[in-house]
Amino acid sequence: CRSSRSSMRRNLCVLLTLVAIAGSVLLYALSGRQLHVQNSRQVFQRFSSFEASRNVSKTSAGTTVSFSPNVESRYGSDVTSHTISVDVTSPGGDPVLNELKQHLAERCHSPPVLNRELLTSNEGQFSGVDDYQIEMVQVVTRHGDRAPMFGTALISMKNFHCPEGRQYFSTIDSFSGSCYNAKLTWIGCRQFQLIGIHLRKTYPFNLTVQELEDRILLLSTTNQRAVWSARCLAGGLLGHTNYDHVVRLHGGTLFHDNPVTGTNYVKSCPYHDKLRGSIQRQPKYKSAKSSWVSAINKGNEFITHAGYSNKNISNIVRFNDALVCHFCHLYLNGGRSMTPCVKNHCMSSRLALELINATDTFTKYEYSQNISIIQIQPLVAQIVSEMEMRVKGGNKRVLIHYSGHDSTMSALVSSLDAFNGHRPSYASRIVFELWKRRGYDNKHMVRVLYNGQLVESSVLDKQMTLKSFRDRLLSGYMRDSESHRNACLYGHW
């Protein structure tokens, strides 16, 4: 350009040079987009394969899942048949490493694990010599897989990809790549599509899609991850994406979606705070808390050693969040390290397992049975009321879904004395089944299942009459106080 004799030629030369540079940048961007879509497709295929047509076969490489054509057309051509591995442990390997893998895999509840769980589920299988038919199903869930709750030195939001709006139901090419704290991911949506398909196949209400749509209710907290979990379940249940009018938001105390120590909840329920104080004064609680503090300090020492002097994490739950998100999204997607790494320093398996176990102990004490009973009573009362209205003919609903959080599930599971020692996983569910004996108007039985397995505890029998269910959950369960307000204000226990 400098050798050009006229200014016009120089200007033209400069313009052509700029166009060439712009073209190169555009080609680079397009190649990057293509690579991003390809990587996104690999992420999707690694995690979101879900069983829809029950065509499952075993191979030496893992489990082959086949999808029926109608499912492919409904959820996009990216849903294909491929082989996935469901085993996370190595026989004869490091026992600490294997235990950690098992713990983390359970918390991920990834679609392959969920596939296997649903195939062995006892839901919809009433045992007994008498002829009973299903009358109503109520399902309480924790939301699906999500982005990290908090950005810390251990986990970066840039490694997570979340779609926007109706892209949850589009093909994989619609990945937006944007994520913010705790937003539902594609994997989380696929988990609930799978649950929706499972519910439709498991409970034959003999209704058309339109009739079923008119007789279901999906309630959700106002959080995005819970709302979209309910919408994705509706997609699997009804087979279409016109879900907006089906899901209703509930911002009250029904789901106990505030933290255990949330200010609003404590103000509305002072006895809850008093009860927590008495538990925290117990020697066992104090001993457990010292273990939490020890695990937190070790975790922060690791972060500091890696070069982050001002990035300490104060809460054991945040460590758990970082571990689970790293394992579910980075390690299972081909990452070299099973645990988070900071500046090429990776957390040891033993420390990660200690942090996970400390989180489980934290959940056990923060959601002890007595505290959980008073926390979750509004939801329990709602479930019982819906059943009674169905029996009396004032309720035509056959399926109700309550889309909540780990605080919802932890409190509900603990209140039913069904806590298994582990913090509830993504897309975990509790199903309340109401059965009616054919030919009788007043013979109803109730079953409760946690992740597909019948619950039998100090509160529940495997099968119990509706009256017994109501008495235990409202009268005896609340120590003769059916009013949540009275229990909160005066501690009528």
Short mmCIF file of C-alpha atoms in Angstrom, two decimals:
data_model
loop_
_atom_site.label_atom_id
_atom_site.label_comp_id
_atom_site.label_asym_id
_atom_site.label_seq_id
_atom_site.Cartn_x
_atom_site.Cartn_y
_atom_site.Cartn_z
CA CYS A 1 0.00 0.00 0.00
CA ARG A 2 2.84 2.38 0.75
CA SER A 3 4.24 1.87 -2.78
CA SER A 4 0.98 2.98 -4.39
CA ARG A 5 1.50 6.33 -6.11
CA SER A 6 -1.99 7.86 -5.79
CA SER A 7 -3.95 8.39 -2.60
CA MET A 8 -6.97 6.70 -4.19
CA ARG A 9 -5.00 3.52 -4.84
CA ARG A 10 -3.58 3.62 -1.32
CA ASN A 11 -7.08 3.95 0.17
CA LEU A 12 -8.35 1.09 -1.99
CA CYS A 13 -5.42 -1.06 -0.93
CA VAL A 14 -6.06 -0.33 2.75
CA LEU A 15 -9.74 -1.18 2.30
CA LEU A 16 -8.95 -4.51 0.64
CA THR A 17 -6.49 -5.33 3.43
CA LEU A 18 -9.14 -4.63 6.10
CA VAL A 19 -11.66 -6.81 4.24
CA ALA A 20 -9.13 -9.65 4.12
CA ILE A 21 -8.45 -9.33 7.85
CA ALA A 22 -12.18 -9.28 8.62
CA GLY A 23 -12.70 -12.38 6.51
CA SER A 24 -9.96 -14.22 8.38
CA VAL A 25 -11.49 -13.29 11.72
CA LEU A 26 -14.92 -14.46 10.54
CA LEU A 27 -13.55 -17.80 9.34
CA TYR A 28 -11.79 -18.27 12.67
CA ALA A 29 -14.98 -17.48 14.58
CA LEU A 30 -17.01 -19.88 12.46
CA SER A 31 -14.50 -22.66 12.99
CA GLY A 32 -14.60 -21.98 16.70
CA ARG A 33 -18.41 -22.13 16.65
CA GLN A 34 -18.25 -25.43 14.79
CA LEU A 35 -15.80 -26.78 17.34
CA HIS A 36 -18.02 -25.49 20.17
CA VAL A 37 -21.07 -27.24 18.69
CA GLN A 38 -19.05 -30.42 18.23
CA ASN A 39 -17.83 -30.30 21.83
CA SER A 40 -21.36 -29.51 23.00
CA ARG A 41 -22.65 -32.52 21.10
CA GLN A 42 -20.05 -34.71 22.82
CA VAL A 43 -21.09 -33.34 26.21
CA PHE A 44 -24.72 -34.04 25.41
CA GLN A 45 -24.09 -37.56 24.14
CA ARG A 46 -21.90 -38.36 27.14
CA PHE A 47 -24.50 -37.40 29.72
CA SER A 48 -27.99 -37.03 28.34
CA SER A 49 -28.70 -40.43 26.83
CA PHE A 50 -31.94 -41.46 28.41
CA GLU A 51 -34.10 -44.57 28.21
CA ALA A 52 -37.41 -43.89 26.52
CA SER A 53 -38.57 -47.00 24.66
CA ARG A 54 -37.24 -49.63 27.12
CA ASN A 55 -34.98 -51.00 24.38
CA VAL A 56 -31.88 -51.63 26.48
CA SER A 57 -29.21 -54.25 25.83
CA LYS A 58 -25.91 -55.13 27.52
CA THR A 59 -22.60 -55.15 25.68
CA SER A 60 -19.02 -55.64 26.78
CA ALA A 61 -18.48 -51.91 26.39
CA GLY A 62 -21.38 -50.87 28.58
CA THR A 63 -25.11 -50.37 28.13
CA THR A 64 -26.58 -49.70 24.70
CA VAL A 65 -29.67 -47.51 24.77
CA SER A 66 -31.92 -47.41 21.71
CA PHE A 67 -34.48 -44.67 21.10
CA SER A 68 -37.77 -44.99 19.27
CA PRO A 69 -38.31 -42.70 16.24
CA ASN A 70 -41.08 -40.71 17.96
CA VAL A 71 -38.72 -39.82 20.80
CA GLU A 72 -36.03 -38.72 18.33
CA SER A 73 -38.49 -36.46 16.51
CA ARG A 74 -39.77 -35.02 19.76
CA TYR A 75 -36.41 -34.16 21.30
CA GLY A 76 -34.36 -33.55 18.19
CA SER A 77 -32.18 -35.60 15.88
CA ASP A 78 -29.26 -35.24 18.29
CA VAL A 79 -30.82 -37.98 20.42
CA THR A 80 -29.20 -41.07 18.89
CA SER A 81 -28.35 -44.64 19.76
CA HIS A 82 -24.91 -45.02 21.20
CA THR A 83 -23.02 -46.94 23.85
CA ILE A 84 -22.54 -45.48 27.31
CA SER A 85 -20.67 -46.78 30.33
CA VAL A 86 -22.53 -46.97 33.61
CA ASP A 87 -19.74 -48.37 35.79
CA VAL A 88 -17.71 -45.84 37.77
CA THR A 89 -15.55 -48.09 39.94
CA SER A 90 -12.56 -50.24 39.06
CA PRO A 91 -12.41 -53.72 40.69
CA GLY A 92 -9.27 -54.07 42.74
CA GLY A 93 -8.48 -50.37 42.52
CA ASP A 94 -7.85 -47.80 45.22
CA PRO A 95 -10.74 -48.21 47.74
CA VAL A 96 -10.71 -44.50 48.62
CA LEU A 97 -10.89 -43.56 44.95
CA ASN A 98 -13.68 -46.07 44.28
CA GLU A 99 -15.70 -44.87 47.26
CA LEU A 100 -15.33 -41.26 46.14
CA LYS A 101 -16.41 -42.14 42.60
CA GLN A 102 -19.47 -43.94 43.91
CA HIS A 103 -20.46 -41.03 46.16
CA LEU A 104 -20.07 -38.48 43.37
CA ALA A 105 -21.83 -40.63 40.76
CA GLU A 106 -24.84 -40.94 43.07
CA ARG A 107 -24.95 -37.17 43.51
CA CYS A 108 -24.75 -36.55 39.76
CA HIS A 109 -27.68 -38.90 39.09
CA SER A 110 -26.65 -38.64 35.44
CA PRO A 111 -29.08 -40.01 32.84
CA PRO A 112 -27.30 -43.39 32.50
CA VAL A 113 -27.52 -43.88 36.28
CA LEU A 114 -31.12 -42.69 36.24
CA ASN A 115 -31.86 -45.12 33.38
CA ARG A 116 -30.75 -48.05 35.48
CA GLU A 117 -32.66 -46.80 38.53
CA LEU A 118 -35.94 -46.40 36.65
CA LEU A 119 -35.63 -49.84 35.05
CA THR A 120 -35.57 -51.41 38.54
CA SER A 121 -38.14 -49.08 40.09
CA ASN A 122 -41.04 -50.40 42.19
CA GLU A 123 -43.23 -47.45 41.21
CA GLY A 124 -46.64 -48.45 39.88
CA GLN A 125 -46.28 -52.05 41.07
CA PHE A 126 -48.86 -52.68 43.79
CA SER A 127 -48.31 -55.97 45.59
CA GLY A 128 -51.23 -57.85 47.13
CA VAL A 129 -53.93 -60.37 46.34
CA ASP A 130 -56.66 -57.73 46.03
CA ASP A 131 -57.30 -55.90 42.79
CA TYR A 132 -56.26 -52.24 43.15
CA GLN A 133 -56.00 -49.49 40.56
CA ILE A 134 -53.98 -46.29 40.70
CA GLU A 135 -56.02 -43.19 41.55
CA MET A 136 -53.47 -40.44 42.04
CA VAL A 137 -49.71 -39.87 41.99
CA GLN A 138 -47.89 -36.98 43.68
CA VAL A 139 -44.19 -36.51 42.99
CA VAL A 140 -41.80 -34.30 44.95
CA THR A 141 -38.42 -33.68 43.30
CA ARG A 142 -35.18 -31.86 43.63
CA HIS A 143 -34.33 -29.89 40.47
CA GLY A 144 -32.06 -31.41 37.83
CA ASP A 145 -28.37 -31.00 37.11
CA ARG A 146 -27.24 -27.37 37.31
CA ALA A 147 -24.32 -25.01 37.01
CA PRO A 148 -22.34 -24.26 40.20
CA MET A 149 -24.16 -22.37 42.93
CA PHE A 150 -21.08 -20.26 43.60
CA GLY A 151 -18.06 -19.35 41.52
CA THR A 152 -14.97 -20.18 43.59
CA ALA A 153 -11.29 -20.90 43.09
CA LEU A 154 -12.29 -24.57 42.66
CA ILE A 155 -14.85 -24.16 39.90
CA SER A 156 -15.35 -21.73 37.02
CA MET A 157 -18.69 -20.89 35.42
CA LYS A 158 -17.10 -20.70 31.97
CA ASN A 159 -16.86 -24.51 31.84
CA PHE A 160 -20.64 -24.88 31.91
CA HIS A 161 -23.04 -24.51 29.00
CA CYS A 162 -26.73 -23.79 29.51
CA PRO A 163 -29.37 -23.19 26.83
CA GLU A 164 -31.89 -20.38 26.93
CA GLY A 165 -35.67 -20.54 26.86
CA ARG A 166 -37.14 -23.07 24.47
CA GLN A 167 -33.68 -24.14 23.37
CA TYR A 168 -34.05 -26.80 26.07
CA PHE A 169 -36.25 -28.60 23.56
CA SER A 170 -34.24 -27.75 20.44
CA THR A 171 -31.36 -29.65 18.87
CA ILE A 172 -27.90 -29.56 20.34
CA ASP A 173 -26.89 -26.90 17.79
CA SER A 174 -28.92 -24.38 19.82
CA PHE A 175 -26.44 -24.39 22.72
CA SER A 176 -26.13 -20.77 23.81
CA GLY A 177 -23.07 -21.40 25.96
CA SER A 178 -24.23 -18.95 28.63
CA CYS A 179 -24.58 -19.93 32.26
CA TYR A 180 -25.12 -18.12 35.51
CA ASN A 181 -25.15 -19.36 39.08
CA ALA A 182 -27.23 -22.51 39.66
CA LYS A 183 -28.93 -22.46 36.25
CA LEU A 184 -30.39 -25.75 34.96
CA THR A 185 -28.22 -27.44 32.33
CA TRP A 186 -29.14 -29.60 29.35
CA ILE A 187 -28.38 -32.64 31.47
CA GLY A 188 -30.88 -31.50 34.09
CA CYS A 189 -33.58 -31.06 31.46
CA ARG A 190 -32.90 -34.53 30.04
CA GLN A 191 -33.19 -36.03 33.53
CA PHE A 192 -36.70 -34.66 33.89
CA GLN A 193 -37.75 -35.55 30.36
CA LEU A 194 -36.79 -39.09 31.28
CA ILE A 195 -38.78 -38.94 34.53
CA GLY A 196 -41.78 -37.56 32.62
CA ILE A 197 -41.63 -40.40 30.08
CA HIS A 198 -41.26 -42.88 32.93
CA LEU A 199 -44.34 -41.52 34.72
CA ARG A 200 -46.41 -41.73 31.55
CA LYS A 201 -45.39 -45.35 30.96
CA THR A 202 -45.61 -46.43 34.62
CA TYR A 203 -49.05 -45.07 35.54
CA PRO A 204 -51.68 -46.02 32.91
CA PHE A 205 -54.49 -43.59 33.69
CA ASN A 206 -56.08 -44.50 30.32
CA LEU A 207 -56.32 -40.86 29.32
CA THR A 208 -55.50 -39.09 26.08
CA VAL A 209 -52.73 -36.49 26.14
CA GLN A 210 -55.31 -33.71 26.18
CA GLU A 211 -57.28 -35.35 29.01
CA LEU A 212 -54.09 -35.93 30.98
CA GLU A 213 -53.00 -32.33 30.47
CA ASP A 214 -56.29 -31.14 31.96
CA ARG A 215 -55.87 -33.34 35.03
CA ILE A 216 -52.29 -32.68 36.11
CA LEU A 217 -50.79 -29.89 38.21
CA LEU A 218 -47.13 -28.90 38.25
CA LEU A 219 -46.10 -26.63 41.12
CA SER A 220 -42.64 -25.09 41.36
CA THR A 221 -40.65 -22.66 43.42
CA THR A 222 -39.76 -19.42 41.64
CA ASN A 223 -36.13 -20.45 41.02
CA GLN A 224 -35.21 -20.99 37.38
CA ARG A 225 -33.72 -24.46 37.91
CA ALA A 226 -36.90 -25.73 39.59
CA VAL A 227 -39.25 -24.09 37.07
CA TRP A 228 -37.43 -25.56 34.10
CA SER A 229 -37.20 -28.97 35.75
CA ALA A 230 -41.01 -28.98 35.93
CA ARG A 231 -41.29 -27.80 32.32
CA CYS A 232 -38.93 -30.50 31.09
CA LEU A 233 -40.91 -33.14 33.01
CA ALA A 234 -44.04 -31.83 31.26
CA GLY A 235 -42.24 -32.24 27.92
CA GLY A 236 -41.53 -35.91 28.63
CA LEU A 237 -44.96 -36.55 30.15
CA LEU A 238 -47.11 -34.86 27.51
CA GLY A 239 -44.81 -35.20 24.50
CA HIS A 240 -44.84 -31.56 23.44
CA THR A 241 -43.30 -28.25 24.45
CA ASN A 242 -46.44 -26.19 25.08
CA TYR A 243 -45.88 -26.32 28.83
CA ASP A 244 -46.19 -22.71 30.06
CA HIS A 245 -49.81 -22.98 31.19
CA VAL A 246 -49.12 -26.27 33.01
CA VAL A 247 -46.51 -25.07 35.53
CA ARG A 248 -47.61 -22.81 38.38
CA LEU A 249 -45.17 -20.91 40.58
CA HIS A 250 -45.39 -21.02 44.35
CA GLY A 251 -43.32 -18.54 46.36
CA GLY A 252 -44.51 -19.43 49.86
CA THR A 253 -43.23 -21.85 52.50
CA LEU A 254 -44.72 -24.92 50.78
CA PHE A 255 -41.36 -26.16 49.50
CA HIS A 256 -39.18 -24.92 52.35
CA ASP A 257 -36.96 -23.47 49.62
CA ASN A 258 -35.21 -21.02 51.94
CA PRO A 259 -31.99 -22.19 53.60
CA VAL A 260 -32.38 -23.82 56.99
CA THR A 261 -31.13 -20.65 58.62
CA GLY A 262 -33.06 -18.36 56.28
CA THR A 263 -34.17 -15.18 58.07
CA ASN A 264 -37.70 -15.15 56.64
CA TYR A 265 -38.43 -18.71 57.69
CA VAL A 266 -37.06 -18.21 61.22
CA LYS A 267 -39.18 -15.08 61.66
CA SER A 268 -42.33 -16.92 60.59
CA CYS A 269 -41.49 -19.99 62.68
CA PRO A 270 -39.66 -19.04 65.89
CA TYR A 271 -40.03 -22.50 67.42
CA HIS A 272 -37.99 -23.84 64.53
CA ASP A 273 -35.10 -21.60 65.57
CA LYS A 274 -35.48 -22.66 69.20
CA LEU A 275 -35.42 -26.32 68.21
CA ARG A 276 -32.30 -25.85 66.11
CA GLY A 277 -30.59 -24.20 69.06
CA SER A 278 -31.31 -27.16 71.34
CA ILE A 279 -29.90 -29.61 68.77
CA GLN A 280 -26.78 -27.51 68.27
CA ARG A 281 -26.05 -27.72 71.98
CA GLN A 282 -25.88 -31.51 71.89
CA PRO A 283 -22.39 -33.10 72.19
CA LYS A 284 -22.85 -35.16 69.00
CA TYR A 285 -23.63 -32.04 67.01
CA LYS A 286 -20.60 -30.21 68.42
CA SER A 287 -18.37 -33.17 67.56
CA ALA A 288 -19.73 -33.30 64.01
CA LYS A 289 -19.26 -29.55 63.61
CA SER A 290 -15.60 -29.84 64.56
CA SER A 291 -15.22 -32.39 61.75
CA TRP A 292 -16.82 -29.96 59.30
CA VAL A 293 -14.47 -27.19 60.40
CA SER A 294 -11.48 -29.51 60.07
CA ALA A 295 -12.51 -30.50 56.53
CA ILE A 296 -13.10 -26.87 55.57
CA ASN A 297 -9.67 -25.86 56.89
CA LYS A 298 -7.97 -28.66 54.94
CA GLY A 299 -9.81 -27.62 51.79
CA ASN A 300 -8.76 -24.02 52.25
CA GLU A 301 -5.16 -25.09 52.87
CA PHE A 302 -5.26 -26.80 49.47
CA ILE A 303 -6.59 -23.62 47.83
CA THR A 304 -3.97 -21.47 49.56
CA HIS A 305 -1.19 -23.89 48.60
CA ALA A 306 -2.34 -23.59 45.00
CA GLY A 307 -1.76 -19.84 45.14
CA TYR A 308 -5.12 -18.35 46.14
CA SER A 309 -4.51 -16.61 49.45
CA ASN A 310 -7.84 -14.73 49.57
CA LYS A 311 -10.22 -17.37 48.20
CA ASN A 312 -11.17 -19.26 51.34
CA ILE A 313 -14.52 -21.08 51.35
CA SER A 314 -16.48 -20.72 54.58
CA ASN A 315 -19.24 -23.31 54.05
CA ILE A 316 -18.92 -27.09 53.73
CA VAL A 317 -21.82 -27.09 51.25
CA ARG A 318 -19.82 -24.90 48.86
CA PHE A 319 -17.01 -27.45 48.81
CA ASN A 320 -19.55 -30.17 48.07
CA ASP A 321 -21.02 -28.03 45.29
CA ALA A 322 -17.61 -27.56 43.66
CA LEU A 323 -16.78 -31.27 43.90
CA VAL A 324 -20.07 -32.48 42.44
CA CYS A 325 -20.14 -29.93 39.61
CA HIS A 326 -16.52 -30.68 38.68
CA PHE A 327 -17.13 -34.43 38.65
CA CYS A 328 -20.44 -34.30 36.75
CA HIS A 329 -19.36 -31.86 34.05
CA LEU A 330 -15.59 -32.01 33.72
CA TYR A 331 -14.39 -35.44 34.82
CA LEU A 332 -17.24 -37.44 33.22
CA ASN A 333 -16.71 -35.42 30.05
CA GLY A 334 -13.19 -36.73 29.65
CA GLY A 335 -11.32 -34.60 32.17
CA ARG A 336 -8.09 -36.04 33.47
CA SER A 337 -8.64 -35.19 37.11
CA MET A 338 -11.60 -36.56 39.05
CA THR A 339 -11.21 -33.80 41.64
CA PRO A 340 -10.92 -30.02 41.13
CA CYS A 341 -7.52 -28.63 40.23
CA VAL A 342 -6.20 -25.15 40.92
CA LYS A 343 -3.11 -24.00 39.00
CA ASN A 344 -2.15 -27.61 38.21
CA HIS A 345 -2.59 -28.64 41.85
CA CYS A 346 -5.35 -31.28 42.12
CA MET A 347 -7.23 -32.10 45.32
CA SER A 348 -6.45 -35.55 46.71
CA SER A 349 -9.12 -38.28 46.66
CA ARG A 350 -8.87 -38.63 50.43
CA LEU A 351 -9.51 -34.93 51.06
CA ALA A 352 -12.39 -34.88 48.56
CA LEU A 353 -13.98 -37.90 50.26
CA GLU A 354 -13.56 -36.25 53.66
CA LEU A 355 -15.37 -33.15 52.38
CA ILE A 356 -18.19 -35.25 50.88
CA ASN A 357 -18.66 -37.23 54.11
CA ALA A 358 -18.62 -34.02 56.13
CA THR A 359 -21.41 -32.66 53.90
CA ASP A 360 -23.52 -35.77 54.51
CA THR A 361 -23.05 -35.40 58.25
CA PHE A 362 -23.95 -31.72 57.96
CA THR A 363 -27.20 -32.69 56.19
CA LYS A 364 -28.00 -35.30 58.82
CA TYR A 365 -27.83 -32.80 61.69
CA GLU A 366 -29.15 -29.70 59.95
CA TYR A 367 -32.16 -31.71 58.81
CA SER A 368 -32.78 -33.84 61.89
CA GLN A 369 -36.21 -35.47 62.02
CA ASN A 370 -37.81 -33.14 64.58
CA ILE A 371 -36.65 -30.01 62.74
CA SER A 372 -37.66 -31.44 59.37
CA ILE A 373 -41.17 -32.30 60.54
CA ILE A 374 -41.95 -28.70 61.33
CA GLN A 375 -40.13 -27.41 58.23
CA ILE A 376 -41.98 -29.56 55.72
CA GLN A 377 -45.42 -29.77 57.37
CA PRO A 378 -47.11 -27.37 54.87
CA LEU A 379 -46.11 -29.63 51.97
CA VAL A 380 -47.15 -32.80 53.81
CA ALA A 381 -50.53 -31.26 54.65
CA GLN A 382 -50.98 -30.33 50.97
CA ILE A 383 -50.22 -33.89 49.83
CA VAL A 384 -52.70 -35.40 52.31
CA SER A 385 -55.36 -32.82 51.41
CA GLU A 386 -55.06 -33.57 47.68
CA MET A 387 -55.53 -37.28 48.37
CA GLU A 388 -58.61 -36.71 50.53
CA MET A 389 -60.20 -34.41 47.95
CA ARG A 390 -59.55 -37.03 45.26
CA VAL A 391 -61.30 -39.69 47.34
CA LYS A 392 -64.29 -37.42 48.01
CA GLY A 393 -64.64 -36.60 44.31
CA GLY A 394 -63.75 -32.93 44.64
CA ASN A 395 -60.41 -33.34 42.90
CA LYS A 396 -60.07 -34.75 39.38
CA ARG A 397 -56.28 -34.48 39.31
CA VAL A 398 -54.39 -37.71 38.72
CA LEU A 399 -50.82 -36.38 38.88
CA ILE A 400 -49.24 -33.52 40.83
CA HIS A 401 -45.57 -32.59 40.64
CA TYR A 402 -43.86 -30.42 43.27
CA SER A 403 -40.55 -29.13 41.86
CA GLY A 404 -38.27 -28.07 44.72
CA HIS A 405 -34.69 -28.10 45.97
CA ASP A 406 -32.30 -30.16 48.06
CA SER A 407 -33.68 -28.37 51.14
CA THR A 408 -37.17 -29.59 50.17
CA MET A 409 -36.03 -33.17 49.66
CA SER A 410 -33.74 -33.25 52.71
CA ALA A 411 -36.50 -32.06 55.01
CA LEU A 412 -39.13 -34.39 53.51
CA VAL A 413 -36.89 -37.48 53.50
CA SER A 414 -35.74 -36.85 57.06
CA SER A 415 -39.27 -36.16 58.32
CA LEU A 416 -40.35 -39.56 56.94
CA ASP A 417 -37.37 -41.17 58.70
CA ALA A 418 -36.07 -42.27 55.30
CA PHE A 419 -32.72 -40.45 55.26
CA ASN A 420 -30.13 -42.82 53.77
CA GLY A 421 -27.07 -40.92 54.93
CA HIS A 422 -26.50 -39.06 51.66
CA ARG A 423 -27.53 -35.59 50.56
CA PRO A 424 -30.36 -35.93 47.97
CA SER A 425 -29.01 -36.09 44.43
CA TYR A 426 -30.04 -34.05 41.42
CA ALA A 427 -33.45 -35.16 40.09
CA SER A 428 -34.10 -37.28 43.18
CA ARG A 429 -37.80 -37.92 43.77
CA ILE A 430 -40.33 -39.07 46.34
CA VAL A 431 -43.53 -40.54 44.92
CA PHE A 432 -46.81 -40.73 46.88
CA GLU A 433 -49.20 -43.24 45.30
CA LEU A 434 -52.94 -43.42 46.09
CA TRP A 435 -54.54 -46.75 45.14
CA LYS A 436 -58.24 -47.74 45.14
CA ARG A 437 -59.68 -51.23 45.34
CA ARG A 438 -61.85 -51.94 42.32
CA GLY A 439 -65.53 -52.11 43.14
CA TYR A 440 -65.21 -50.24 46.44
CA ASP A 441 -65.55 -46.51 47.12
CA ASN A 442 -63.92 -46.40 50.56
CA LYS A 443 -60.94 -48.73 50.33
CA HIS A 444 -57.77 -46.78 49.54
CA MET A 445 -54.12 -47.60 50.11
CA VAL A 446 -51.05 -45.36 50.08
CA ARG A 447 -47.46 -46.19 49.15
CA VAL A 448 -44.40 -43.92 49.36
CA LEU A 449 -41.26 -44.52 47.28
CA TYR A 450 -37.88 -42.78 47.39
CA ASN A 451 -36.02 -42.99 44.07
CA GLY A 452 -38.10 -45.99 43.08
CA GLN A 453 -37.78 -47.98 46.32
CA LEU A 454 -40.59 -48.46 48.85
CA VAL A 455 -40.13 -46.58 52.10
CA GLU A 456 -40.64 -48.50 55.33
CA SER A 457 -39.74 -46.58 58.48
CA SER A 458 -40.92 -45.57 61.93
CA VAL A 459 -43.39 -43.27 60.15
CA LEU A 460 -44.46 -45.31 57.12
CA ASP A 461 -45.42 -48.88 56.29
CA LYS A 462 -44.77 -50.23 52.81
CA GLN A 463 -48.53 -50.14 52.22
CA MET A 464 -50.99 -48.37 54.51
CA THR A 465 -54.57 -47.18 54.47
CA LEU A 466 -55.25 -43.55 53.67
CA LYS A 467 -56.60 -42.99 57.18
CA SER A 468 -53.47 -44.43 58.76
CA PHE A 469 -51.31 -42.35 56.41
CA ARG A 470 -53.16 -39.18 57.37
CA ASP A 471 -53.10 -39.90 61.11
CA ARG A 472 -49.37 -40.56 61.13
CA LEU A 473 -48.39 -37.58 59.02
CA LEU A 474 -50.71 -34.99 60.55
CA SER A 475 -51.97 -36.11 63.95
CA GLY A 476 -49.41 -38.43 65.48
CA TYR A 477 -46.68 -37.09 63.23
CA MET A 478 -47.20 -33.52 64.48
CA ARG A 479 -47.96 -34.63 68.05
CA ASP A 480 -51.68 -33.74 67.89
CA SER A 481 -51.09 -30.32 66.31
CA GLU A 482 -52.42 -30.02 62.75
CA SER A 483 -51.79 -26.31 62.63
CA HIS A 484 -48.39 -25.34 61.31
CA ARG A 485 -48.86 -21.88 62.77
CA ASN A 486 -49.45 -23.22 66.29
CA ALA A 487 -46.47 -25.55 66.01
CA CYS A 488 -44.25 -22.69 64.87
CA LEU A 489 -45.42 -20.19 67.47
CA TYR A 490 -46.00 -22.37 70.51
CA GLY A 491 -44.18 -25.63 69.82
CA HIS A 492 -47.18 -27.92 70.25
CA TRP A 493 -45.23 -31.06 69.63
#
